[in-house]
Amino acid sequence: MQLVRGLHNLRPQDRGCVATIGNFDGVHRGHQAILARLRERALELDLPSCVVIFEPQPREYFAPQTAPARLARLRDKLRLLAAEGVDRVLCLAFNQRLSKLSASEFVDTILVDGLGIKHLEVGDDFHFGCDRVGDFAFLQQAGKTRGFTVEAAQTVELQGVRVSSTQVRKALAAADFNLAEGLLGRPFRIVGRVLHGQKLARQLGWPTANVQLKRRRVPLTGVYLVSVPIDGVQWPGVANIGVRPTVAGDGKAHLEVHLLDFAGDLYGRRLTVAFHQKLRDEQRFASLEALKSAIDADVAAARAHWHGQPLN
């Protein structure tokens, strides 16, 4: 899959494609349906498929403190899009200049002059342009005068609920991992590199992998049953994700994973942590001894669970 960062990096040979536009956070089953239709149109027209995304996402630009937690970082989003058979991703920097483009300027500058699109596939609730005045009807009319067709992707529902990134976040907040997996089409996972940390958990008898989050907010907080594939083997474990209130820290969210009976050096490796069940909320304990007792209980609960439901 080709990644193009910014319109200025588009080459003349990149013009001519079928495209879709959006955040594609999590690349859930609703997104997957749009991408499947995009592939079909690309084959019919013998053109490459292109997904236009924004970095940061618009809500993160306009209201960074209240923007929803990301389901996937950019790196992971690109990997998921590639797995869906996307030929090209155009990643646009969402900044003041882009935010001020009118709907008509957006169509002309990005879709027509930049990409030379022949067909556009969008969600039925898609809005764009300054003040979000552009919508599906606007695109249909623009397509008639500028030489491209537009199709609205059909809504995907699960158990009567419209599949969306918002619904995935709600499922995660409710610790309903079965619903989250149904909405995503896969278990919810966080991917990150293992970094050196305070090594406090090791001193308490339970060494953990400190997995880099690299995000302002995370959609989970608490203690969870997790699994991590390492060299072809699925390792069961328990993980804490949160700000570690018992220990004076930096106030940022951290993901710490203890893999049951694993012995090995994970520093520098990129781990994929799948979440399966919530054990408890993150708590502030009166002492390190109380924290150790809680971790002991968490590990015991994880052992009991994974003994009854082995991964391998």
Tab-separated table of C-alpha atoms in Angstrom:
chain	number	residue	atom	x	y	z
A	1	MET	CA	0.000	0.000	0.000
A	2	GLN	CA	1.271	3.451	-0.915
A	3	LEU	CA	1.207	6.211	1.715
A	4	VAL	CA	1.156	9.808	0.454
A	5	ARG	CA	1.589	12.505	3.094
A	6	GLY	CA	0.077	15.739	1.836
A	7	LEU	CA	-1.211	16.900	-1.542
A	8	HIS	CA	2.226	18.245	-2.452
A	9	ASN	CA	3.569	14.687	-2.558
A	10	LEU	CA	1.015	13.484	-5.119
A	11	ARG	CA	2.674	12.752	-8.457
A	12	PRO	CA	0.988	13.183	-11.850
A	13	GLN	CA	0.771	9.383	-12.157
A	14	ASP	CA	-1.185	9.273	-8.891
A	15	ARG	CA	-4.176	11.042	-10.452
A	16	GLY	CA	-7.161	8.892	-11.348
A	17	CYS	CA	-8.662	6.727	-8.610
A	18	VAL	CA	-11.756	5.713	-6.699
A	19	ALA	CA	-11.725	7.197	-3.218
A	20	THR	CA	-13.360	7.424	0.170
A	21	ILE	CA	-12.839	9.963	2.957
A	22	GLY	CA	-13.011	9.720	6.728
A	23	ASN	CA	-11.270	9.150	10.038
A	24	PHE	CA	-11.492	5.357	9.810
A	25	ASP	CA	-10.675	5.136	13.502
A	26	GLY	CA	-10.515	1.455	14.393
A	27	VAL	CA	-11.359	0.321	10.836
A	28	HIS	CA	-14.487	-1.374	12.214
A	29	ARG	CA	-17.047	-3.426	10.292
A	30	GLY	CA	-18.824	-0.311	9.026
A	31	HIS	CA	-15.535	0.918	7.587
A	32	GLN	CA	-14.821	-2.534	6.212
A	33	ALA	CA	-18.108	-2.470	4.296
A	34	ILE	CA	-17.151	0.874	2.714
A	35	LEU	CA	-13.715	-0.472	1.802
A	36	ALA	CA	-15.203	-3.629	0.289
A	37	ARG	CA	-17.427	-1.509	-1.953
A	38	LEU	CA	-14.423	0.676	-2.784
A	39	ARG	CA	-12.492	-2.407	-3.931
A	40	GLU	CA	-15.410	-3.471	-6.121
A	41	ARG	CA	-15.604	-0.064	-7.797
A	42	ALA	CA	-11.831	0.010	-8.263
A	43	LEU	CA	-11.947	-3.332	-10.057
A	44	GLU	CA	-14.895	-2.259	-12.219
A	45	LEU	CA	-13.140	0.943	-13.297
A	46	ASP	CA	-9.640	-0.566	-13.371
A	47	LEU	CA	-8.356	2.176	-11.068
A	48	PRO	CA	-6.486	2.184	-7.755
A	49	SER	CA	-8.439	2.629	-4.533
A	50	CYS	CA	-7.562	5.551	-2.279
A	51	VAL	CA	-8.520	6.382	1.308
A	52	VAL	CA	-8.232	10.024	2.396
A	53	ILE	CA	-7.596	10.455	6.124
A	54	PHE	CA	-6.610	13.371	8.357
A	55	GLU	CA	-3.894	13.781	10.958
A	56	PRO	CA	-4.766	14.927	13.529
A	57	GLN	CA	-8.408	13.948	13.267
A	58	PRO	CA	-10.653	17.040	12.972
A	59	ARG	CA	-12.103	16.821	16.485
A	60	GLU	CA	-8.589	16.497	17.886
A	61	TYR	CA	-7.661	19.711	16.090
A	62	PHE	CA	-10.697	21.741	17.184
A	63	ALA	CA	-11.081	20.380	20.747
A	64	PRO	CA	-8.007	18.371	21.778
A	65	GLN	CA	-9.006	18.181	25.447
A	66	THR	CA	-12.432	16.671	24.768
A	67	ALA	CA	-11.796	14.692	21.570
A	68	PRO	CA	-12.682	11.004	21.915
A	69	ALA	CA	-9.963	8.486	22.669
A	70	ARG	CA	-8.502	6.905	19.569
A	71	LEU	CA	-9.175	3.245	18.921
A	72	ALA	CA	-5.995	2.971	16.853
A	73	ARG	CA	-2.886	5.045	16.321
A	74	LEU	CA	-2.002	6.136	12.793
A	75	ARG	CA	0.522	3.314	12.365
A	76	ASP	CA	-2.089	0.720	13.313
A	77	LYS	CA	-4.769	2.354	11.167
A	78	LEU	CA	-2.491	2.140	8.134
A	79	ARG	CA	-1.789	-1.522	8.850
A	80	LEU	CA	-5.527	-2.252	9.081
A	81	LEU	CA	-6.257	-0.352	5.857
A	82	ALA	CA	-3.539	-2.292	4.059
A	83	ALA	CA	-5.097	-5.544	5.300
A	84	GLU	CA	-8.386	-4.450	3.680
A	85	GLY	CA	-6.688	-4.234	0.290
A	86	VAL	CA	-6.427	-0.442	-0.008
A	87	ASP	CA	-3.990	0.626	-2.745
A	88	ARG	CA	-3.210	4.146	-1.543
A	89	VAL	CA	-3.728	6.336	1.522
A	90	LEU	CA	-3.589	10.116	1.247
A	91	CYS	CA	-2.913	11.491	4.722
A	92	LEU	CA	-3.693	15.209	4.937
A	93	ALA	CA	-2.419	17.428	7.744
A	94	PHE	CA	-5.547	18.863	9.361
A	95	ASN	CA	-4.523	22.421	10.093
A	96	GLN	CA	-5.969	25.932	9.895
A	97	ARG	CA	-5.597	26.083	6.117
A	98	LEU	CA	-7.432	22.813	5.561
A	99	SER	CA	-10.095	23.644	8.145
A	100	LYS	CA	-10.900	26.895	6.316
A	101	LEU	CA	-11.508	25.247	2.934
A	102	SER	CA	-15.112	25.567	1.816
A	103	ALA	CA	-16.873	22.420	0.658
A	104	SER	CA	-16.459	23.536	-2.956
A	105	GLU	CA	-12.745	24.292	-2.458
A	106	PHE	CA	-12.263	20.902	-0.805
A	107	VAL	CA	-13.796	19.138	-3.800
A	108	ASP	CA	-11.789	21.128	-6.344
A	109	THR	CA	-8.442	21.186	-4.533
A	110	ILE	CA	-8.300	17.680	-3.105
A	111	LEU	CA	-10.678	15.450	-5.019
A	112	VAL	CA	-10.559	16.859	-8.555
A	113	ASP	CA	-7.254	18.686	-9.024
A	114	GLY	CA	-5.320	16.582	-6.500
A	115	LEU	CA	-6.580	13.023	-6.880
A	116	GLY	CA	-8.509	13.191	-10.126
A	117	ILE	CA	-11.204	10.939	-8.681
A	118	LYS	CA	-13.651	9.075	-10.885
A	119	HIS	CA	-15.808	7.658	-8.099
A	120	LEU	CA	-16.338	8.560	-4.435
A	121	GLU	CA	-17.652	6.209	-1.756
A	122	VAL	CA	-18.727	7.860	1.519
A	123	GLY	CA	-20.829	7.158	4.573
A	124	ASP	CA	-24.396	8.441	4.423
A	125	ASP	CA	-23.694	10.832	7.318
A	126	PHE	CA	-20.468	12.268	5.888
A	127	HIS	CA	-19.934	16.039	6.264
A	128	PHE	CA	-16.929	18.111	5.209
A	129	GLY	CA	-15.650	21.590	4.455
A	130	CYS	CA	-15.647	24.722	6.586
A	131	ASP	CA	-18.498	24.501	9.150
A	132	ARG	CA	-19.256	21.004	7.761
A	133	VAL	CA	-21.639	22.392	5.162
A	134	GLY	CA	-20.690	19.764	2.583
A	135	ASP	CA	-22.776	16.581	2.640
A	136	PHE	CA	-23.785	13.704	0.396
A	137	ALA	CA	-26.224	15.797	-1.644
A	138	PHE	CA	-23.531	18.429	-2.191
A	139	LEU	CA	-21.097	15.748	-3.408
A	140	GLN	CA	-23.661	14.302	-5.806
A	141	GLN	CA	-24.218	17.689	-7.383
A	142	ALA	CA	-20.488	18.425	-7.492
A	143	GLY	CA	-19.860	15.074	-9.136
A	144	LYS	CA	-22.292	15.849	-11.941
A	145	THR	CA	-20.421	19.029	-12.863
A	146	ARG	CA	-16.885	17.810	-12.158
A	147	GLY	CA	-16.983	14.355	-13.687
A	148	PHE	CA	-17.172	11.797	-10.867
A	149	THR	CA	-19.850	9.542	-9.425
A	150	VAL	CA	-20.817	9.323	-5.761
A	151	GLU	CA	-22.281	6.430	-3.821
A	152	ALA	CA	-23.462	6.301	-0.194
A	153	ALA	CA	-22.300	3.293	1.770
A	154	GLN	CA	-25.069	1.334	3.442
A	155	THR	CA	-25.255	1.457	7.236
A	156	VAL	CA	-23.994	-1.694	8.958
A	157	GLU	CA	-25.870	-2.763	12.083
A	158	LEU	CA	-25.106	-5.309	14.784
A	159	GLN	CA	-27.857	-6.349	17.193
A	160	GLY	CA	-29.866	-3.353	16.025
A	161	VAL	CA	-26.994	-0.934	16.733
A	162	ARG	CA	-25.328	1.105	13.995
A	163	VAL	CA	-21.672	0.134	13.814
A	164	SER	CA	-19.517	3.186	14.525
A	165	SER	CA	-16.333	4.180	16.333
A	166	THR	CA	-18.531	5.766	19.005
A	167	GLN	CA	-20.323	2.474	19.635
A	168	VAL	CA	-16.990	0.659	19.888
A	169	ARG	CA	-15.839	3.145	22.541
A	170	LYS	CA	-19.111	2.678	24.445
A	171	ALA	CA	-18.674	-1.096	24.370
A	172	LEU	CA	-15.107	-0.778	25.664
A	173	ALA	CA	-16.180	1.643	28.405
A	174	ALA	CA	-18.803	-0.901	29.481
A	175	ALA	CA	-16.178	-3.681	29.323
A	176	ASP	CA	-18.369	-5.516	26.793
A	177	PHE	CA	-15.534	-7.051	24.818
A	178	ASN	CA	-17.804	-9.472	22.975
A	179	LEU	CA	-19.769	-6.540	21.551
A	180	ALA	CA	-16.563	-4.624	20.793
A	181	GLU	CA	-15.209	-7.630	18.923
A	182	GLY	CA	-18.454	-7.918	16.967
A	183	LEU	CA	-18.319	-4.244	15.997
A	184	LEU	CA	-14.643	-4.364	15.059
A	185	GLY	CA	-14.628	-7.801	13.461
A	186	ARG	CA	-11.662	-8.733	15.700
A	187	PRO	CA	-10.684	-8.411	19.372
A	188	PHE	CA	-9.777	-4.925	20.543
A	189	ARG	CA	-5.989	-4.602	20.569
A	190	ILE	CA	-3.384	-2.030	21.520
A	191	VAL	CA	-0.004	-2.175	19.811
A	192	GLY	CA	3.118	-0.571	21.214
A	193	ARG	CA	6.826	-0.925	21.801
A	194	VAL	CA	8.129	-2.169	25.164
A	195	LEU	CA	10.091	0.549	26.949
A	196	HIS	CA	12.096	0.662	30.167
A	197	GLY	CA	9.946	1.864	33.044
A	198	GLN	CA	10.264	2.319	36.806
A	199	LYS	CA	10.475	-1.481	37.275
A	200	LEU	CA	8.313	-1.138	40.392
A	201	ALA	CA	6.179	-4.148	39.448
A	202	ARG	CA	9.339	-6.274	39.288
A	203	GLN	CA	10.188	-5.179	42.846
A	204	LEU	CA	6.695	-6.280	43.883
A	205	GLY	CA	7.287	-9.722	42.406
A	206	TRP	CA	5.358	-9.308	39.144
A	207	PRO	CA	7.540	-8.045	36.269
A	208	THR	CA	5.601	-6.218	33.577
A	209	ALA	CA	6.212	-5.050	30.037
A	210	ASN	CA	5.754	-1.285	29.855
A	211	VAL	CA	3.985	-0.885	26.482
A	212	GLN	CA	4.251	2.554	24.879
A	213	LEU	CA	0.821	4.119	24.253
A	214	LYS	CA	1.730	7.313	22.345
A	215	ARG	CA	-1.751	8.801	22.549
A	216	ARG	CA	-3.416	11.629	24.450
A	217	ARG	CA	-6.290	9.488	25.696
A	218	VAL	CA	-7.036	5.776	25.789
A	219	PRO	CA	-10.463	4.128	25.543
A	220	LEU	CA	-9.800	1.792	28.501
A	221	THR	CA	-8.778	2.148	32.128
A	222	GLY	CA	-8.468	-0.577	34.731
A	223	VAL	CA	-7.130	-4.112	35.090
A	224	TYR	CA	-7.841	-6.624	32.323
A	225	LEU	CA	-7.293	-10.178	31.160
A	226	VAL	CA	-5.181	-9.988	28.016
A	227	SER	CA	-3.272	-12.131	25.562
A	228	VAL	CA	-0.137	-11.350	23.582
A	229	PRO	CA	1.311	-13.308	20.626
A	230	ILE	CA	5.081	-13.754	20.856
A	231	ASP	CA	6.975	-15.748	18.226
A	232	GLY	CA	3.863	-17.662	17.205
A	233	VAL	CA	2.723	-18.477	20.756
A	234	GLN	CA	-0.248	-16.823	22.470
A	235	TRP	CA	0.701	-15.841	26.013
A	236	PRO	CA	-2.086	-15.193	28.547
A	237	GLY	CA	-1.663	-12.352	30.970
A	238	VAL	CA	-3.074	-9.531	33.030
A	239	ALA	CA	-2.659	-5.838	32.270
A	240	ASN	CA	-3.157	-2.505	33.999
A	241	ILE	CA	-3.921	0.549	31.924
A	242	GLY	CA	-4.161	3.894	33.668
A	243	VAL	CA	-2.283	6.635	35.496
A	244	ARG	CA	-0.975	4.433	38.362
A	245	PRO	CA	-2.495	6.520	41.200
A	246	THR	CA	-0.672	4.674	44.005
A	247	VAL	CA	2.734	5.641	42.636
A	248	ALA	CA	3.773	9.227	41.960
A	249	GLY	CA	4.026	9.442	38.203
A	250	ASP	CA	3.673	11.752	35.244
A	251	GLY	CA	-0.117	11.724	35.192
A	252	LYS	CA	-0.178	10.041	31.782
A	253	ALA	CA	-1.801	6.725	30.982
A	254	HIS	CA	0.486	3.684	30.947
A	255	LEU	CA	-0.066	0.104	29.814
A	256	GLU	CA	1.743	-2.530	31.877
A	257	VAL	CA	1.388	-6.194	30.956
A	258	HIS	CA	2.360	-9.240	33.030
A	259	LEU	CA	2.513	-12.436	30.984
A	260	LEU	CA	1.913	-15.589	33.016
A	261	ASP	CA	5.048	-17.751	33.298
A	262	PHE	CA	6.857	-15.878	30.538
A	263	ALA	CA	10.621	-15.575	30.835
A	264	GLY	CA	12.419	-13.487	28.260
A	265	ASP	CA	13.602	-10.043	27.270
A	266	LEU	CA	10.872	-7.977	25.582
A	267	TYR	CA	12.556	-4.574	25.628
A	268	GLY	CA	12.348	-2.878	22.253
A	269	ARG	CA	9.835	-5.373	20.860
A	270	ARG	CA	6.468	-4.275	19.516
A	271	LEU	CA	3.671	-6.132	21.305
A	272	THR	CA	0.050	-6.579	20.266
A	273	VAL	CA	-2.099	-6.732	23.394
A	274	ALA	CA	-5.613	-8.161	22.979
A	275	PHE	CA	-8.160	-7.353	25.698
A	276	HIS	CA	-10.673	-10.023	26.772
A	277	GLN	CA	-12.249	-9.205	30.139
A	278	LYS	CA	-12.154	-6.544	32.831
A	279	LEU	CA	-11.147	-7.604	36.339
A	280	ARG	CA	-11.522	-4.306	38.197
A	281	ASP	CA	-11.177	-0.534	38.027
A	282	GLU	CA	-7.837	1.100	38.654
A	283	GLN	CA	-7.529	1.980	42.335
A	284	ARG	CA	-5.386	4.090	44.611
A	285	PHE	CA	-3.993	1.976	47.460
A	286	ALA	CA	-2.817	3.219	50.841
A	287	SER	CA	0.525	1.437	50.593
A	288	LEU	CA	2.740	-0.603	48.302
A	289	GLU	CA	1.881	-3.659	50.404
A	290	ALA	CA	-1.811	-3.149	49.634
A	291	LEU	CA	-0.969	-2.675	45.967
A	292	LYS	CA	1.039	-5.922	45.964
A	293	SER	CA	-1.877	-7.793	47.538
A	294	ALA	CA	-4.193	-6.489	44.828
A	295	ILE	CA	-1.757	-7.512	42.074
A	296	ASP	CA	-1.418	-10.958	43.683
A	297	ALA	CA	-5.210	-11.310	43.509
A	298	ASP	CA	-5.290	-10.065	39.902
A	299	VAL	CA	-2.695	-12.621	38.813
A	300	ALA	CA	-4.516	-15.397	40.695
A	301	ALA	CA	-7.759	-14.444	38.932
A	302	ALA	CA	-5.964	-14.420	35.586
A	303	ARG	CA	-4.487	-17.862	36.229
A	304	ALA	CA	-7.889	-19.252	37.142
A	305	HIS	CA	-9.474	-17.783	34.017
A	306	TRP	CA	-6.789	-18.905	31.590
A	307	HIS	CA	-6.594	-22.362	33.194
A	308	GLY	CA	-10.265	-22.818	32.321
A	309	GLN	CA	-9.917	-21.227	28.865
A	310	PRO	CA	-6.411	-22.018	27.547
A	311	LEU	CA	-5.320	-19.982	24.520
A	312	ASN	CA	-3.202	-22.579	22.735
